Coordinates of N, CA and C in Angstrom, one line a residue:
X466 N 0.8 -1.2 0.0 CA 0.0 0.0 0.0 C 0.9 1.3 0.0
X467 N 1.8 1.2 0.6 CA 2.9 2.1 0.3 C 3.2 2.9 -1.0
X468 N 3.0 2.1 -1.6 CA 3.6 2.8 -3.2 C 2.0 3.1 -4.2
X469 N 1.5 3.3 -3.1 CA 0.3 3.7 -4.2 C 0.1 4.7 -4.9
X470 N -0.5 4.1 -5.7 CA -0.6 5.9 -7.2 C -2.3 6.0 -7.1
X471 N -2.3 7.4 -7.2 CA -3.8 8.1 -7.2 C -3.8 8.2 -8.7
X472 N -5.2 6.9 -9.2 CA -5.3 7.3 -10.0 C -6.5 7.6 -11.0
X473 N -6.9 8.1 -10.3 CA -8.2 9.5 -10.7 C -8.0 10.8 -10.3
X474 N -8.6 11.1 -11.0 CA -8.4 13.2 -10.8 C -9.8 13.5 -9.8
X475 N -10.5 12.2 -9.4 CA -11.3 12.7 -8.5 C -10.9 12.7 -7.5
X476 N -10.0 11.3 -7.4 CA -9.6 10.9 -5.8 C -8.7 12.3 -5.7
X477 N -7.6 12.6 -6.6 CA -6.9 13.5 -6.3 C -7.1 15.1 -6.0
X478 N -8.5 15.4 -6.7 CA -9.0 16.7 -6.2 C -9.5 16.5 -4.5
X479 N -9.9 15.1 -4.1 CA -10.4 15.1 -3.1 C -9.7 15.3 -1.5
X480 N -8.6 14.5 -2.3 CA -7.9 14.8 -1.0 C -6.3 15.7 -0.8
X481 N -6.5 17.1 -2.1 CA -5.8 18.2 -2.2 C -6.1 18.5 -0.6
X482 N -6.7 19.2 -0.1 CA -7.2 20.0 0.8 C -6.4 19.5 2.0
X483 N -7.1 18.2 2.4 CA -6.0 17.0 3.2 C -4.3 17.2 3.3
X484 N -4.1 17.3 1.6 CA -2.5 17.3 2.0 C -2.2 18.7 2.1
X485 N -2.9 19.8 1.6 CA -2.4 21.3 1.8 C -2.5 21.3 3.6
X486 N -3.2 20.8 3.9 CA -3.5 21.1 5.7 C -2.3 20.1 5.7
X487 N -1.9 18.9 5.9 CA -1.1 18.5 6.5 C 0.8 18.8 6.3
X488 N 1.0 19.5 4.5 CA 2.2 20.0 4.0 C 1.9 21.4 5.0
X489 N 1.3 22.0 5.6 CA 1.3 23.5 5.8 C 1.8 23.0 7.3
X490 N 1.0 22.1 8.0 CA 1.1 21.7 9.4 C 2.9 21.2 9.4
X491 N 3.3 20.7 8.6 CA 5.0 19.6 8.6 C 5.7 20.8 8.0
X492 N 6.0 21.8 7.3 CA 6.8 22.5 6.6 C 6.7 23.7 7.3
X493 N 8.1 24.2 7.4 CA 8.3 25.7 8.1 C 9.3 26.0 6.8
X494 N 9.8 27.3 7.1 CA 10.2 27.9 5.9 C 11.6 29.0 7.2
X495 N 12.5 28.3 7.2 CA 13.4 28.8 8.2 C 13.2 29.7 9.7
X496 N 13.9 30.1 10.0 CA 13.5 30.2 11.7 C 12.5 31.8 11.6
X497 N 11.6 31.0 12.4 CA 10.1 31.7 12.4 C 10.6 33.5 13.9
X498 N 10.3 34.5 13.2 CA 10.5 35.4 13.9 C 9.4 35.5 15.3
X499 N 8.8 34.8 15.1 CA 7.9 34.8 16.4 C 8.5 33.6 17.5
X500 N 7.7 33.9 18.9 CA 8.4 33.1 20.1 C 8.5 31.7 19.8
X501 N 9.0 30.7 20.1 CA 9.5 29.7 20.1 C 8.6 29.0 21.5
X502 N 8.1 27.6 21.0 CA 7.3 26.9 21.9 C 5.9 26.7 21.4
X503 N 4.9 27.5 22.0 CA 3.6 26.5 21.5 C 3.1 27.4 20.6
X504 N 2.4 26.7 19.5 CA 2.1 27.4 18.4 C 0.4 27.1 18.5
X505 N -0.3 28.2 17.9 CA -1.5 28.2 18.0 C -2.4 27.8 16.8
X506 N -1.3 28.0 16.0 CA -1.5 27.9 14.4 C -1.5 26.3 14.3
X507 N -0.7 26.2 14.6 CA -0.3 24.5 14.8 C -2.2 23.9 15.5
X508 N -2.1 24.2 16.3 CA -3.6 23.8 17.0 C -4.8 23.8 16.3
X509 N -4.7 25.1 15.3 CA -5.6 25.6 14.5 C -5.7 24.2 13.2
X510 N -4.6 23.7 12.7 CA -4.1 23.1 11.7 C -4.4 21.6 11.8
X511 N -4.7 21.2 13.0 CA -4.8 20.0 13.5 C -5.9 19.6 14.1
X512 N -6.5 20.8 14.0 CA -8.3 20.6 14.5 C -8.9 20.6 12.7
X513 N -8.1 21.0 11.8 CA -8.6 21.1 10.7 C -8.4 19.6 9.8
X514 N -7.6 19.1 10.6 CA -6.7 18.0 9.6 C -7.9 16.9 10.2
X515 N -8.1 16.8 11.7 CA -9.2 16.0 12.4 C -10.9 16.1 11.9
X516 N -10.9 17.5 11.4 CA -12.2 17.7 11.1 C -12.4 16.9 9.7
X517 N -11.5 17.2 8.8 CA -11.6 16.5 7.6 C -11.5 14.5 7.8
X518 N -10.8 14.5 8.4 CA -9.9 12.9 8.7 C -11.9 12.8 9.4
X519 N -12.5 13.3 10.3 CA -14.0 12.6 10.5 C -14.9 12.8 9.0
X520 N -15.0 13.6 8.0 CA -15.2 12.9 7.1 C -15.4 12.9 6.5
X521 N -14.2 12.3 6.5 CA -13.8 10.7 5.6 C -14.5 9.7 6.1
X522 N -13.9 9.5 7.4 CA -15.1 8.6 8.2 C -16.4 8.6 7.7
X523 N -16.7 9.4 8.1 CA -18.6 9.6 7.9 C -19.0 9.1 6.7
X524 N -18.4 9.4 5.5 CA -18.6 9.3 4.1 C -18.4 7.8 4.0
X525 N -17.5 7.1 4.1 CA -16.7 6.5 4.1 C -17.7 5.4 4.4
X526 N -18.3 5.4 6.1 CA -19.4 4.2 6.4 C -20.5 4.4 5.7
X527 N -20.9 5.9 5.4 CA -21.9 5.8 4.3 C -22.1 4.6 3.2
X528 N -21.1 5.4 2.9 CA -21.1 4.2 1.0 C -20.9 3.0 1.3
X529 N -20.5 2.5 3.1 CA -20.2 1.3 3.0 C -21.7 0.3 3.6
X530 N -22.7 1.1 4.2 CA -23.7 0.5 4.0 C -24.8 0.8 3.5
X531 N -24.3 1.4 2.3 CA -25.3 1.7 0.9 C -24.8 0.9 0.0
X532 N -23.6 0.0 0.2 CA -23.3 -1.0 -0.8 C -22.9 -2.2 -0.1
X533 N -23.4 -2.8 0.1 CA -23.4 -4.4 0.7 C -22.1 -4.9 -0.1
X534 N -22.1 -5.0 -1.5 CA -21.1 -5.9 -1.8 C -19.5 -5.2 -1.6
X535 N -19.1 -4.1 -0.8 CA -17.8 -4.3 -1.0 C -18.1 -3.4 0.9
X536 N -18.9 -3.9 1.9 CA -19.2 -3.4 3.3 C -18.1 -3.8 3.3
X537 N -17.8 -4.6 3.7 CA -16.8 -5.3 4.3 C -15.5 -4.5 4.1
X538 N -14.9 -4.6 2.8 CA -13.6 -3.6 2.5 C -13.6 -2.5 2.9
X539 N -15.1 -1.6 2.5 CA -14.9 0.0 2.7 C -14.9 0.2 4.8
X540 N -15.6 -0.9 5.1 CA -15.5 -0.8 6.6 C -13.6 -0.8 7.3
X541 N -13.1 -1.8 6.5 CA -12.0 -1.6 6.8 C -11.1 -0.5 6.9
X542 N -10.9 0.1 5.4 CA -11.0 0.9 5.0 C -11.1 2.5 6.2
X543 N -12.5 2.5 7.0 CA -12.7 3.5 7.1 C -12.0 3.3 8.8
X544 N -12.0 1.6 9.1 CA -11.3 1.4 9.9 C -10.1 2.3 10.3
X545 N -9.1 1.6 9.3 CA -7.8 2.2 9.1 C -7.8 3.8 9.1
X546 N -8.7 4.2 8.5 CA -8.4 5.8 8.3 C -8.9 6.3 9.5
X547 N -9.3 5.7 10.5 CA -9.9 6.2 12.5 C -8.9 5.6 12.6
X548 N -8.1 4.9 12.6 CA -7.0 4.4 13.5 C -5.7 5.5 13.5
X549 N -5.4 6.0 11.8 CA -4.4 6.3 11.5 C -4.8 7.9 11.7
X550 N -5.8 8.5 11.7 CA -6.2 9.8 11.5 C -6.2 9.8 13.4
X551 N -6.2 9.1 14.4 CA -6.4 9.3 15.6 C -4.3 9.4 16.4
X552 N -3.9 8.4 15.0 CA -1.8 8.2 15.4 C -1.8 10.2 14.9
X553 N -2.1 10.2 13.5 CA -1.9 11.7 13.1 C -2.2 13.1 14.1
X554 N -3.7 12.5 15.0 CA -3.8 13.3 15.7 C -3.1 13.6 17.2
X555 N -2.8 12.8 17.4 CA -1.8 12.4 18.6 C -0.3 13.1 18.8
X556 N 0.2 12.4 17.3 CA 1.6 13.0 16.6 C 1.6 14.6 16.3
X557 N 0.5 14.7 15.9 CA 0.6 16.6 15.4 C 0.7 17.3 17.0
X558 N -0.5 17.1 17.5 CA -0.4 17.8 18.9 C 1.0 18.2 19.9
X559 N 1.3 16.7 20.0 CA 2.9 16.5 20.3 C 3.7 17.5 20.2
X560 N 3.8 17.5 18.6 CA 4.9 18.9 17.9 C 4.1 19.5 18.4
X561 N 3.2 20.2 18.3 CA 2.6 21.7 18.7 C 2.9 22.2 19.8
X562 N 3.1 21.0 20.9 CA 3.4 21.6 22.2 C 5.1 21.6 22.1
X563 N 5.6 20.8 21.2 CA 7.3 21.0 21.2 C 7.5 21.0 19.7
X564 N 7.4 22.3 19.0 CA 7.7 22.4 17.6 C 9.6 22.1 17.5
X565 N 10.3 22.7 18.4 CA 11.7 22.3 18.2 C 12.1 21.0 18.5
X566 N 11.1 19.8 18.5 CA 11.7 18.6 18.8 C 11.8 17.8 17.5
X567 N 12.9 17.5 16.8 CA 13.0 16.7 15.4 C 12.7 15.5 15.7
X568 N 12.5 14.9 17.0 CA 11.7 13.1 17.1 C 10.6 13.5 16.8
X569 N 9.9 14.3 17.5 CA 8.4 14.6 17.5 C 7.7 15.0 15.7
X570 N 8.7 15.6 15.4 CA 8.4 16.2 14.4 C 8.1 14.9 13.3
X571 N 9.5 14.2 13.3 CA 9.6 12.8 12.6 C 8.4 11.9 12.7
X572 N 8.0 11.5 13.9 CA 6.6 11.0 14.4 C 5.6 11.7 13.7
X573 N 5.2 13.1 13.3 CA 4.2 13.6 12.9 C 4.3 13.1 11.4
X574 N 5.1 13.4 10.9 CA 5.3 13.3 9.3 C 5.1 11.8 8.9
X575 N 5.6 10.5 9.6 CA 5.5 9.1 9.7 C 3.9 9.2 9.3
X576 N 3.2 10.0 10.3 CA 2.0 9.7 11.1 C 0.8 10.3 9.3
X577 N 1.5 11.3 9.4 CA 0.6 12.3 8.2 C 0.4 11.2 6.7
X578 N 2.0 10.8 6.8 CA 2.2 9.7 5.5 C 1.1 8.6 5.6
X579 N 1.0 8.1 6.8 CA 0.5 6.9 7.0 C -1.2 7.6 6.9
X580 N -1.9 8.4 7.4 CA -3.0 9.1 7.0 C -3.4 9.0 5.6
X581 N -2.7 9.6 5.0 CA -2.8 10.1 3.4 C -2.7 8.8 2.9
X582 N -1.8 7.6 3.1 CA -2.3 6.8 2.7 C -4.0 5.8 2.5
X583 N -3.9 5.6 3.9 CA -5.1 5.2 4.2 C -6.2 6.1 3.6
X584 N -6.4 7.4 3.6 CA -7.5 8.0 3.2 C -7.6 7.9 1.7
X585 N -6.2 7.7 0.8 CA -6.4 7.9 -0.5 C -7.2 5.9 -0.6
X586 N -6.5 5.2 0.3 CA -7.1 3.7 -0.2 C -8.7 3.5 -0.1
X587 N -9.2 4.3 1.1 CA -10.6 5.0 1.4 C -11.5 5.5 0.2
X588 N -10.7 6.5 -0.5 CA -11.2 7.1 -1.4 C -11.2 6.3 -3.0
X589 N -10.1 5.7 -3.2 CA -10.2 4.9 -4.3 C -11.1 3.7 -4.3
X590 N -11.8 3.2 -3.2 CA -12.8 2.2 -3.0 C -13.9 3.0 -3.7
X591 N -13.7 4.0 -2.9 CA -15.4 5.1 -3.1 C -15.5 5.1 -4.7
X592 N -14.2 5.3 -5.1 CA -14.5 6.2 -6.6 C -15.0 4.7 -7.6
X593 N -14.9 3.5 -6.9 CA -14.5 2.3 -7.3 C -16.1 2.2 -7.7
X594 N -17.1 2.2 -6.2 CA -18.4 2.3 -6.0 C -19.2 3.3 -7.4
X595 N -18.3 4.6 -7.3 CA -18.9 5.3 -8.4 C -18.9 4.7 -9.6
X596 N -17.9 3.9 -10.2 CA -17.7 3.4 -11.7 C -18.8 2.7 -11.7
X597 N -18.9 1.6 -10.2 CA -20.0 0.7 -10.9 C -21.5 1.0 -10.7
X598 N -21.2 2.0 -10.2 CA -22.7 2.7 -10.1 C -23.2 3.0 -11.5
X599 N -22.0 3.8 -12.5 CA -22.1 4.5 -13.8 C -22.4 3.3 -15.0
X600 N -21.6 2.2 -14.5 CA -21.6 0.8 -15.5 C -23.0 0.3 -15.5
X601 N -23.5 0.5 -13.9 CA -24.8 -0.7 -13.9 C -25.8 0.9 -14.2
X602 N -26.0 1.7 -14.6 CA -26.6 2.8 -15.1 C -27.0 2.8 -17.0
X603 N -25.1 2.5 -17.2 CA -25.4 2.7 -18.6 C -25.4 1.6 -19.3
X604 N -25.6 0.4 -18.3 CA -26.4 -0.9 -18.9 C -28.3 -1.0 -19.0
X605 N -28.3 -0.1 -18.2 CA -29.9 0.2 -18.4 C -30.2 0.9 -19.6
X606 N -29.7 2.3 -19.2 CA -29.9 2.9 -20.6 C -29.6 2.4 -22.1
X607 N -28.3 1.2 -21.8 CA -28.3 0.8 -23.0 C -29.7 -0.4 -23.7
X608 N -30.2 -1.0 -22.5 CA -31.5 -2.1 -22.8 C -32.3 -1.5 -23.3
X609 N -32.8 0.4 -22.8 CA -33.6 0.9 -23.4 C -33.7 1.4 -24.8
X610 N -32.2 1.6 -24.8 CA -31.9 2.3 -26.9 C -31.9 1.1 -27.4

């Protein structure tokens, strides 16, 4: 799962937003002229990264029991992305209260990776749902013409 490629432009508009909050939360841009220690911004960044990471969730159990034949996967699925979106939330906090610590930091970024995975495998199920939604659509319409 590691080496996954996004490959729809749906999944990938979807979960822009996700990595802009999580690249903005991991990237500093040399030593910050303001005090050193807890950042607020940081707080602000990680309530946003949580709000999205629920849903995914939400969405996620949706589709999975609005479609019986792939419950089971997408439950997983949304499994994984509450497990990993709860390590993400843990790990961010951490740094926030100690942005100068490069373990902690390390820990977040591990954490972020391991998120974005899971939510992109989340999302590629869903978009998976949509194909065959469109297939078993334009088999109807084709019985009709």
């Amino acid at each position: 799962m590691k080496n996954l490629e996004i490959k729809t432009r749906s999944v990938e508009k979807t979960l822009e937003p996700l990595v802009i909050q999580v690249t903005t939360l991991v990237n500093t841009k040399g030593p910050s002229k303001k005090k050193k220690g807890r950042s607020k911004r940081a707080h602000v960044l990680v309530a946003a990264v949580e709000a999205a990471t629920a849903n995914f969730i939400e969405r996620g159990e949706e589709i999975a029991y609005e479609n019986p034949d792939i419950r089971g996967e997408m439950l997983g699925a949304v499994e994984e992305v509450r497990k990993t979106g709860d390590t993400m939330s843990r790990a961010a906090r951490e740094f926030a209260e100690d942005p100068c610590s490069s373990v902690k930091r390390g820990n977040m970024v591990r954490a972020a990776r391991n998120l974005l995975s899971a939510v992109t495998r989340l999302l590629i199920l869903a978009d998976m749902v949509d194909v065959h939604r469109l297939l078993k659509s334009l088999q109807v319409v084709s019985k009709i013409f």
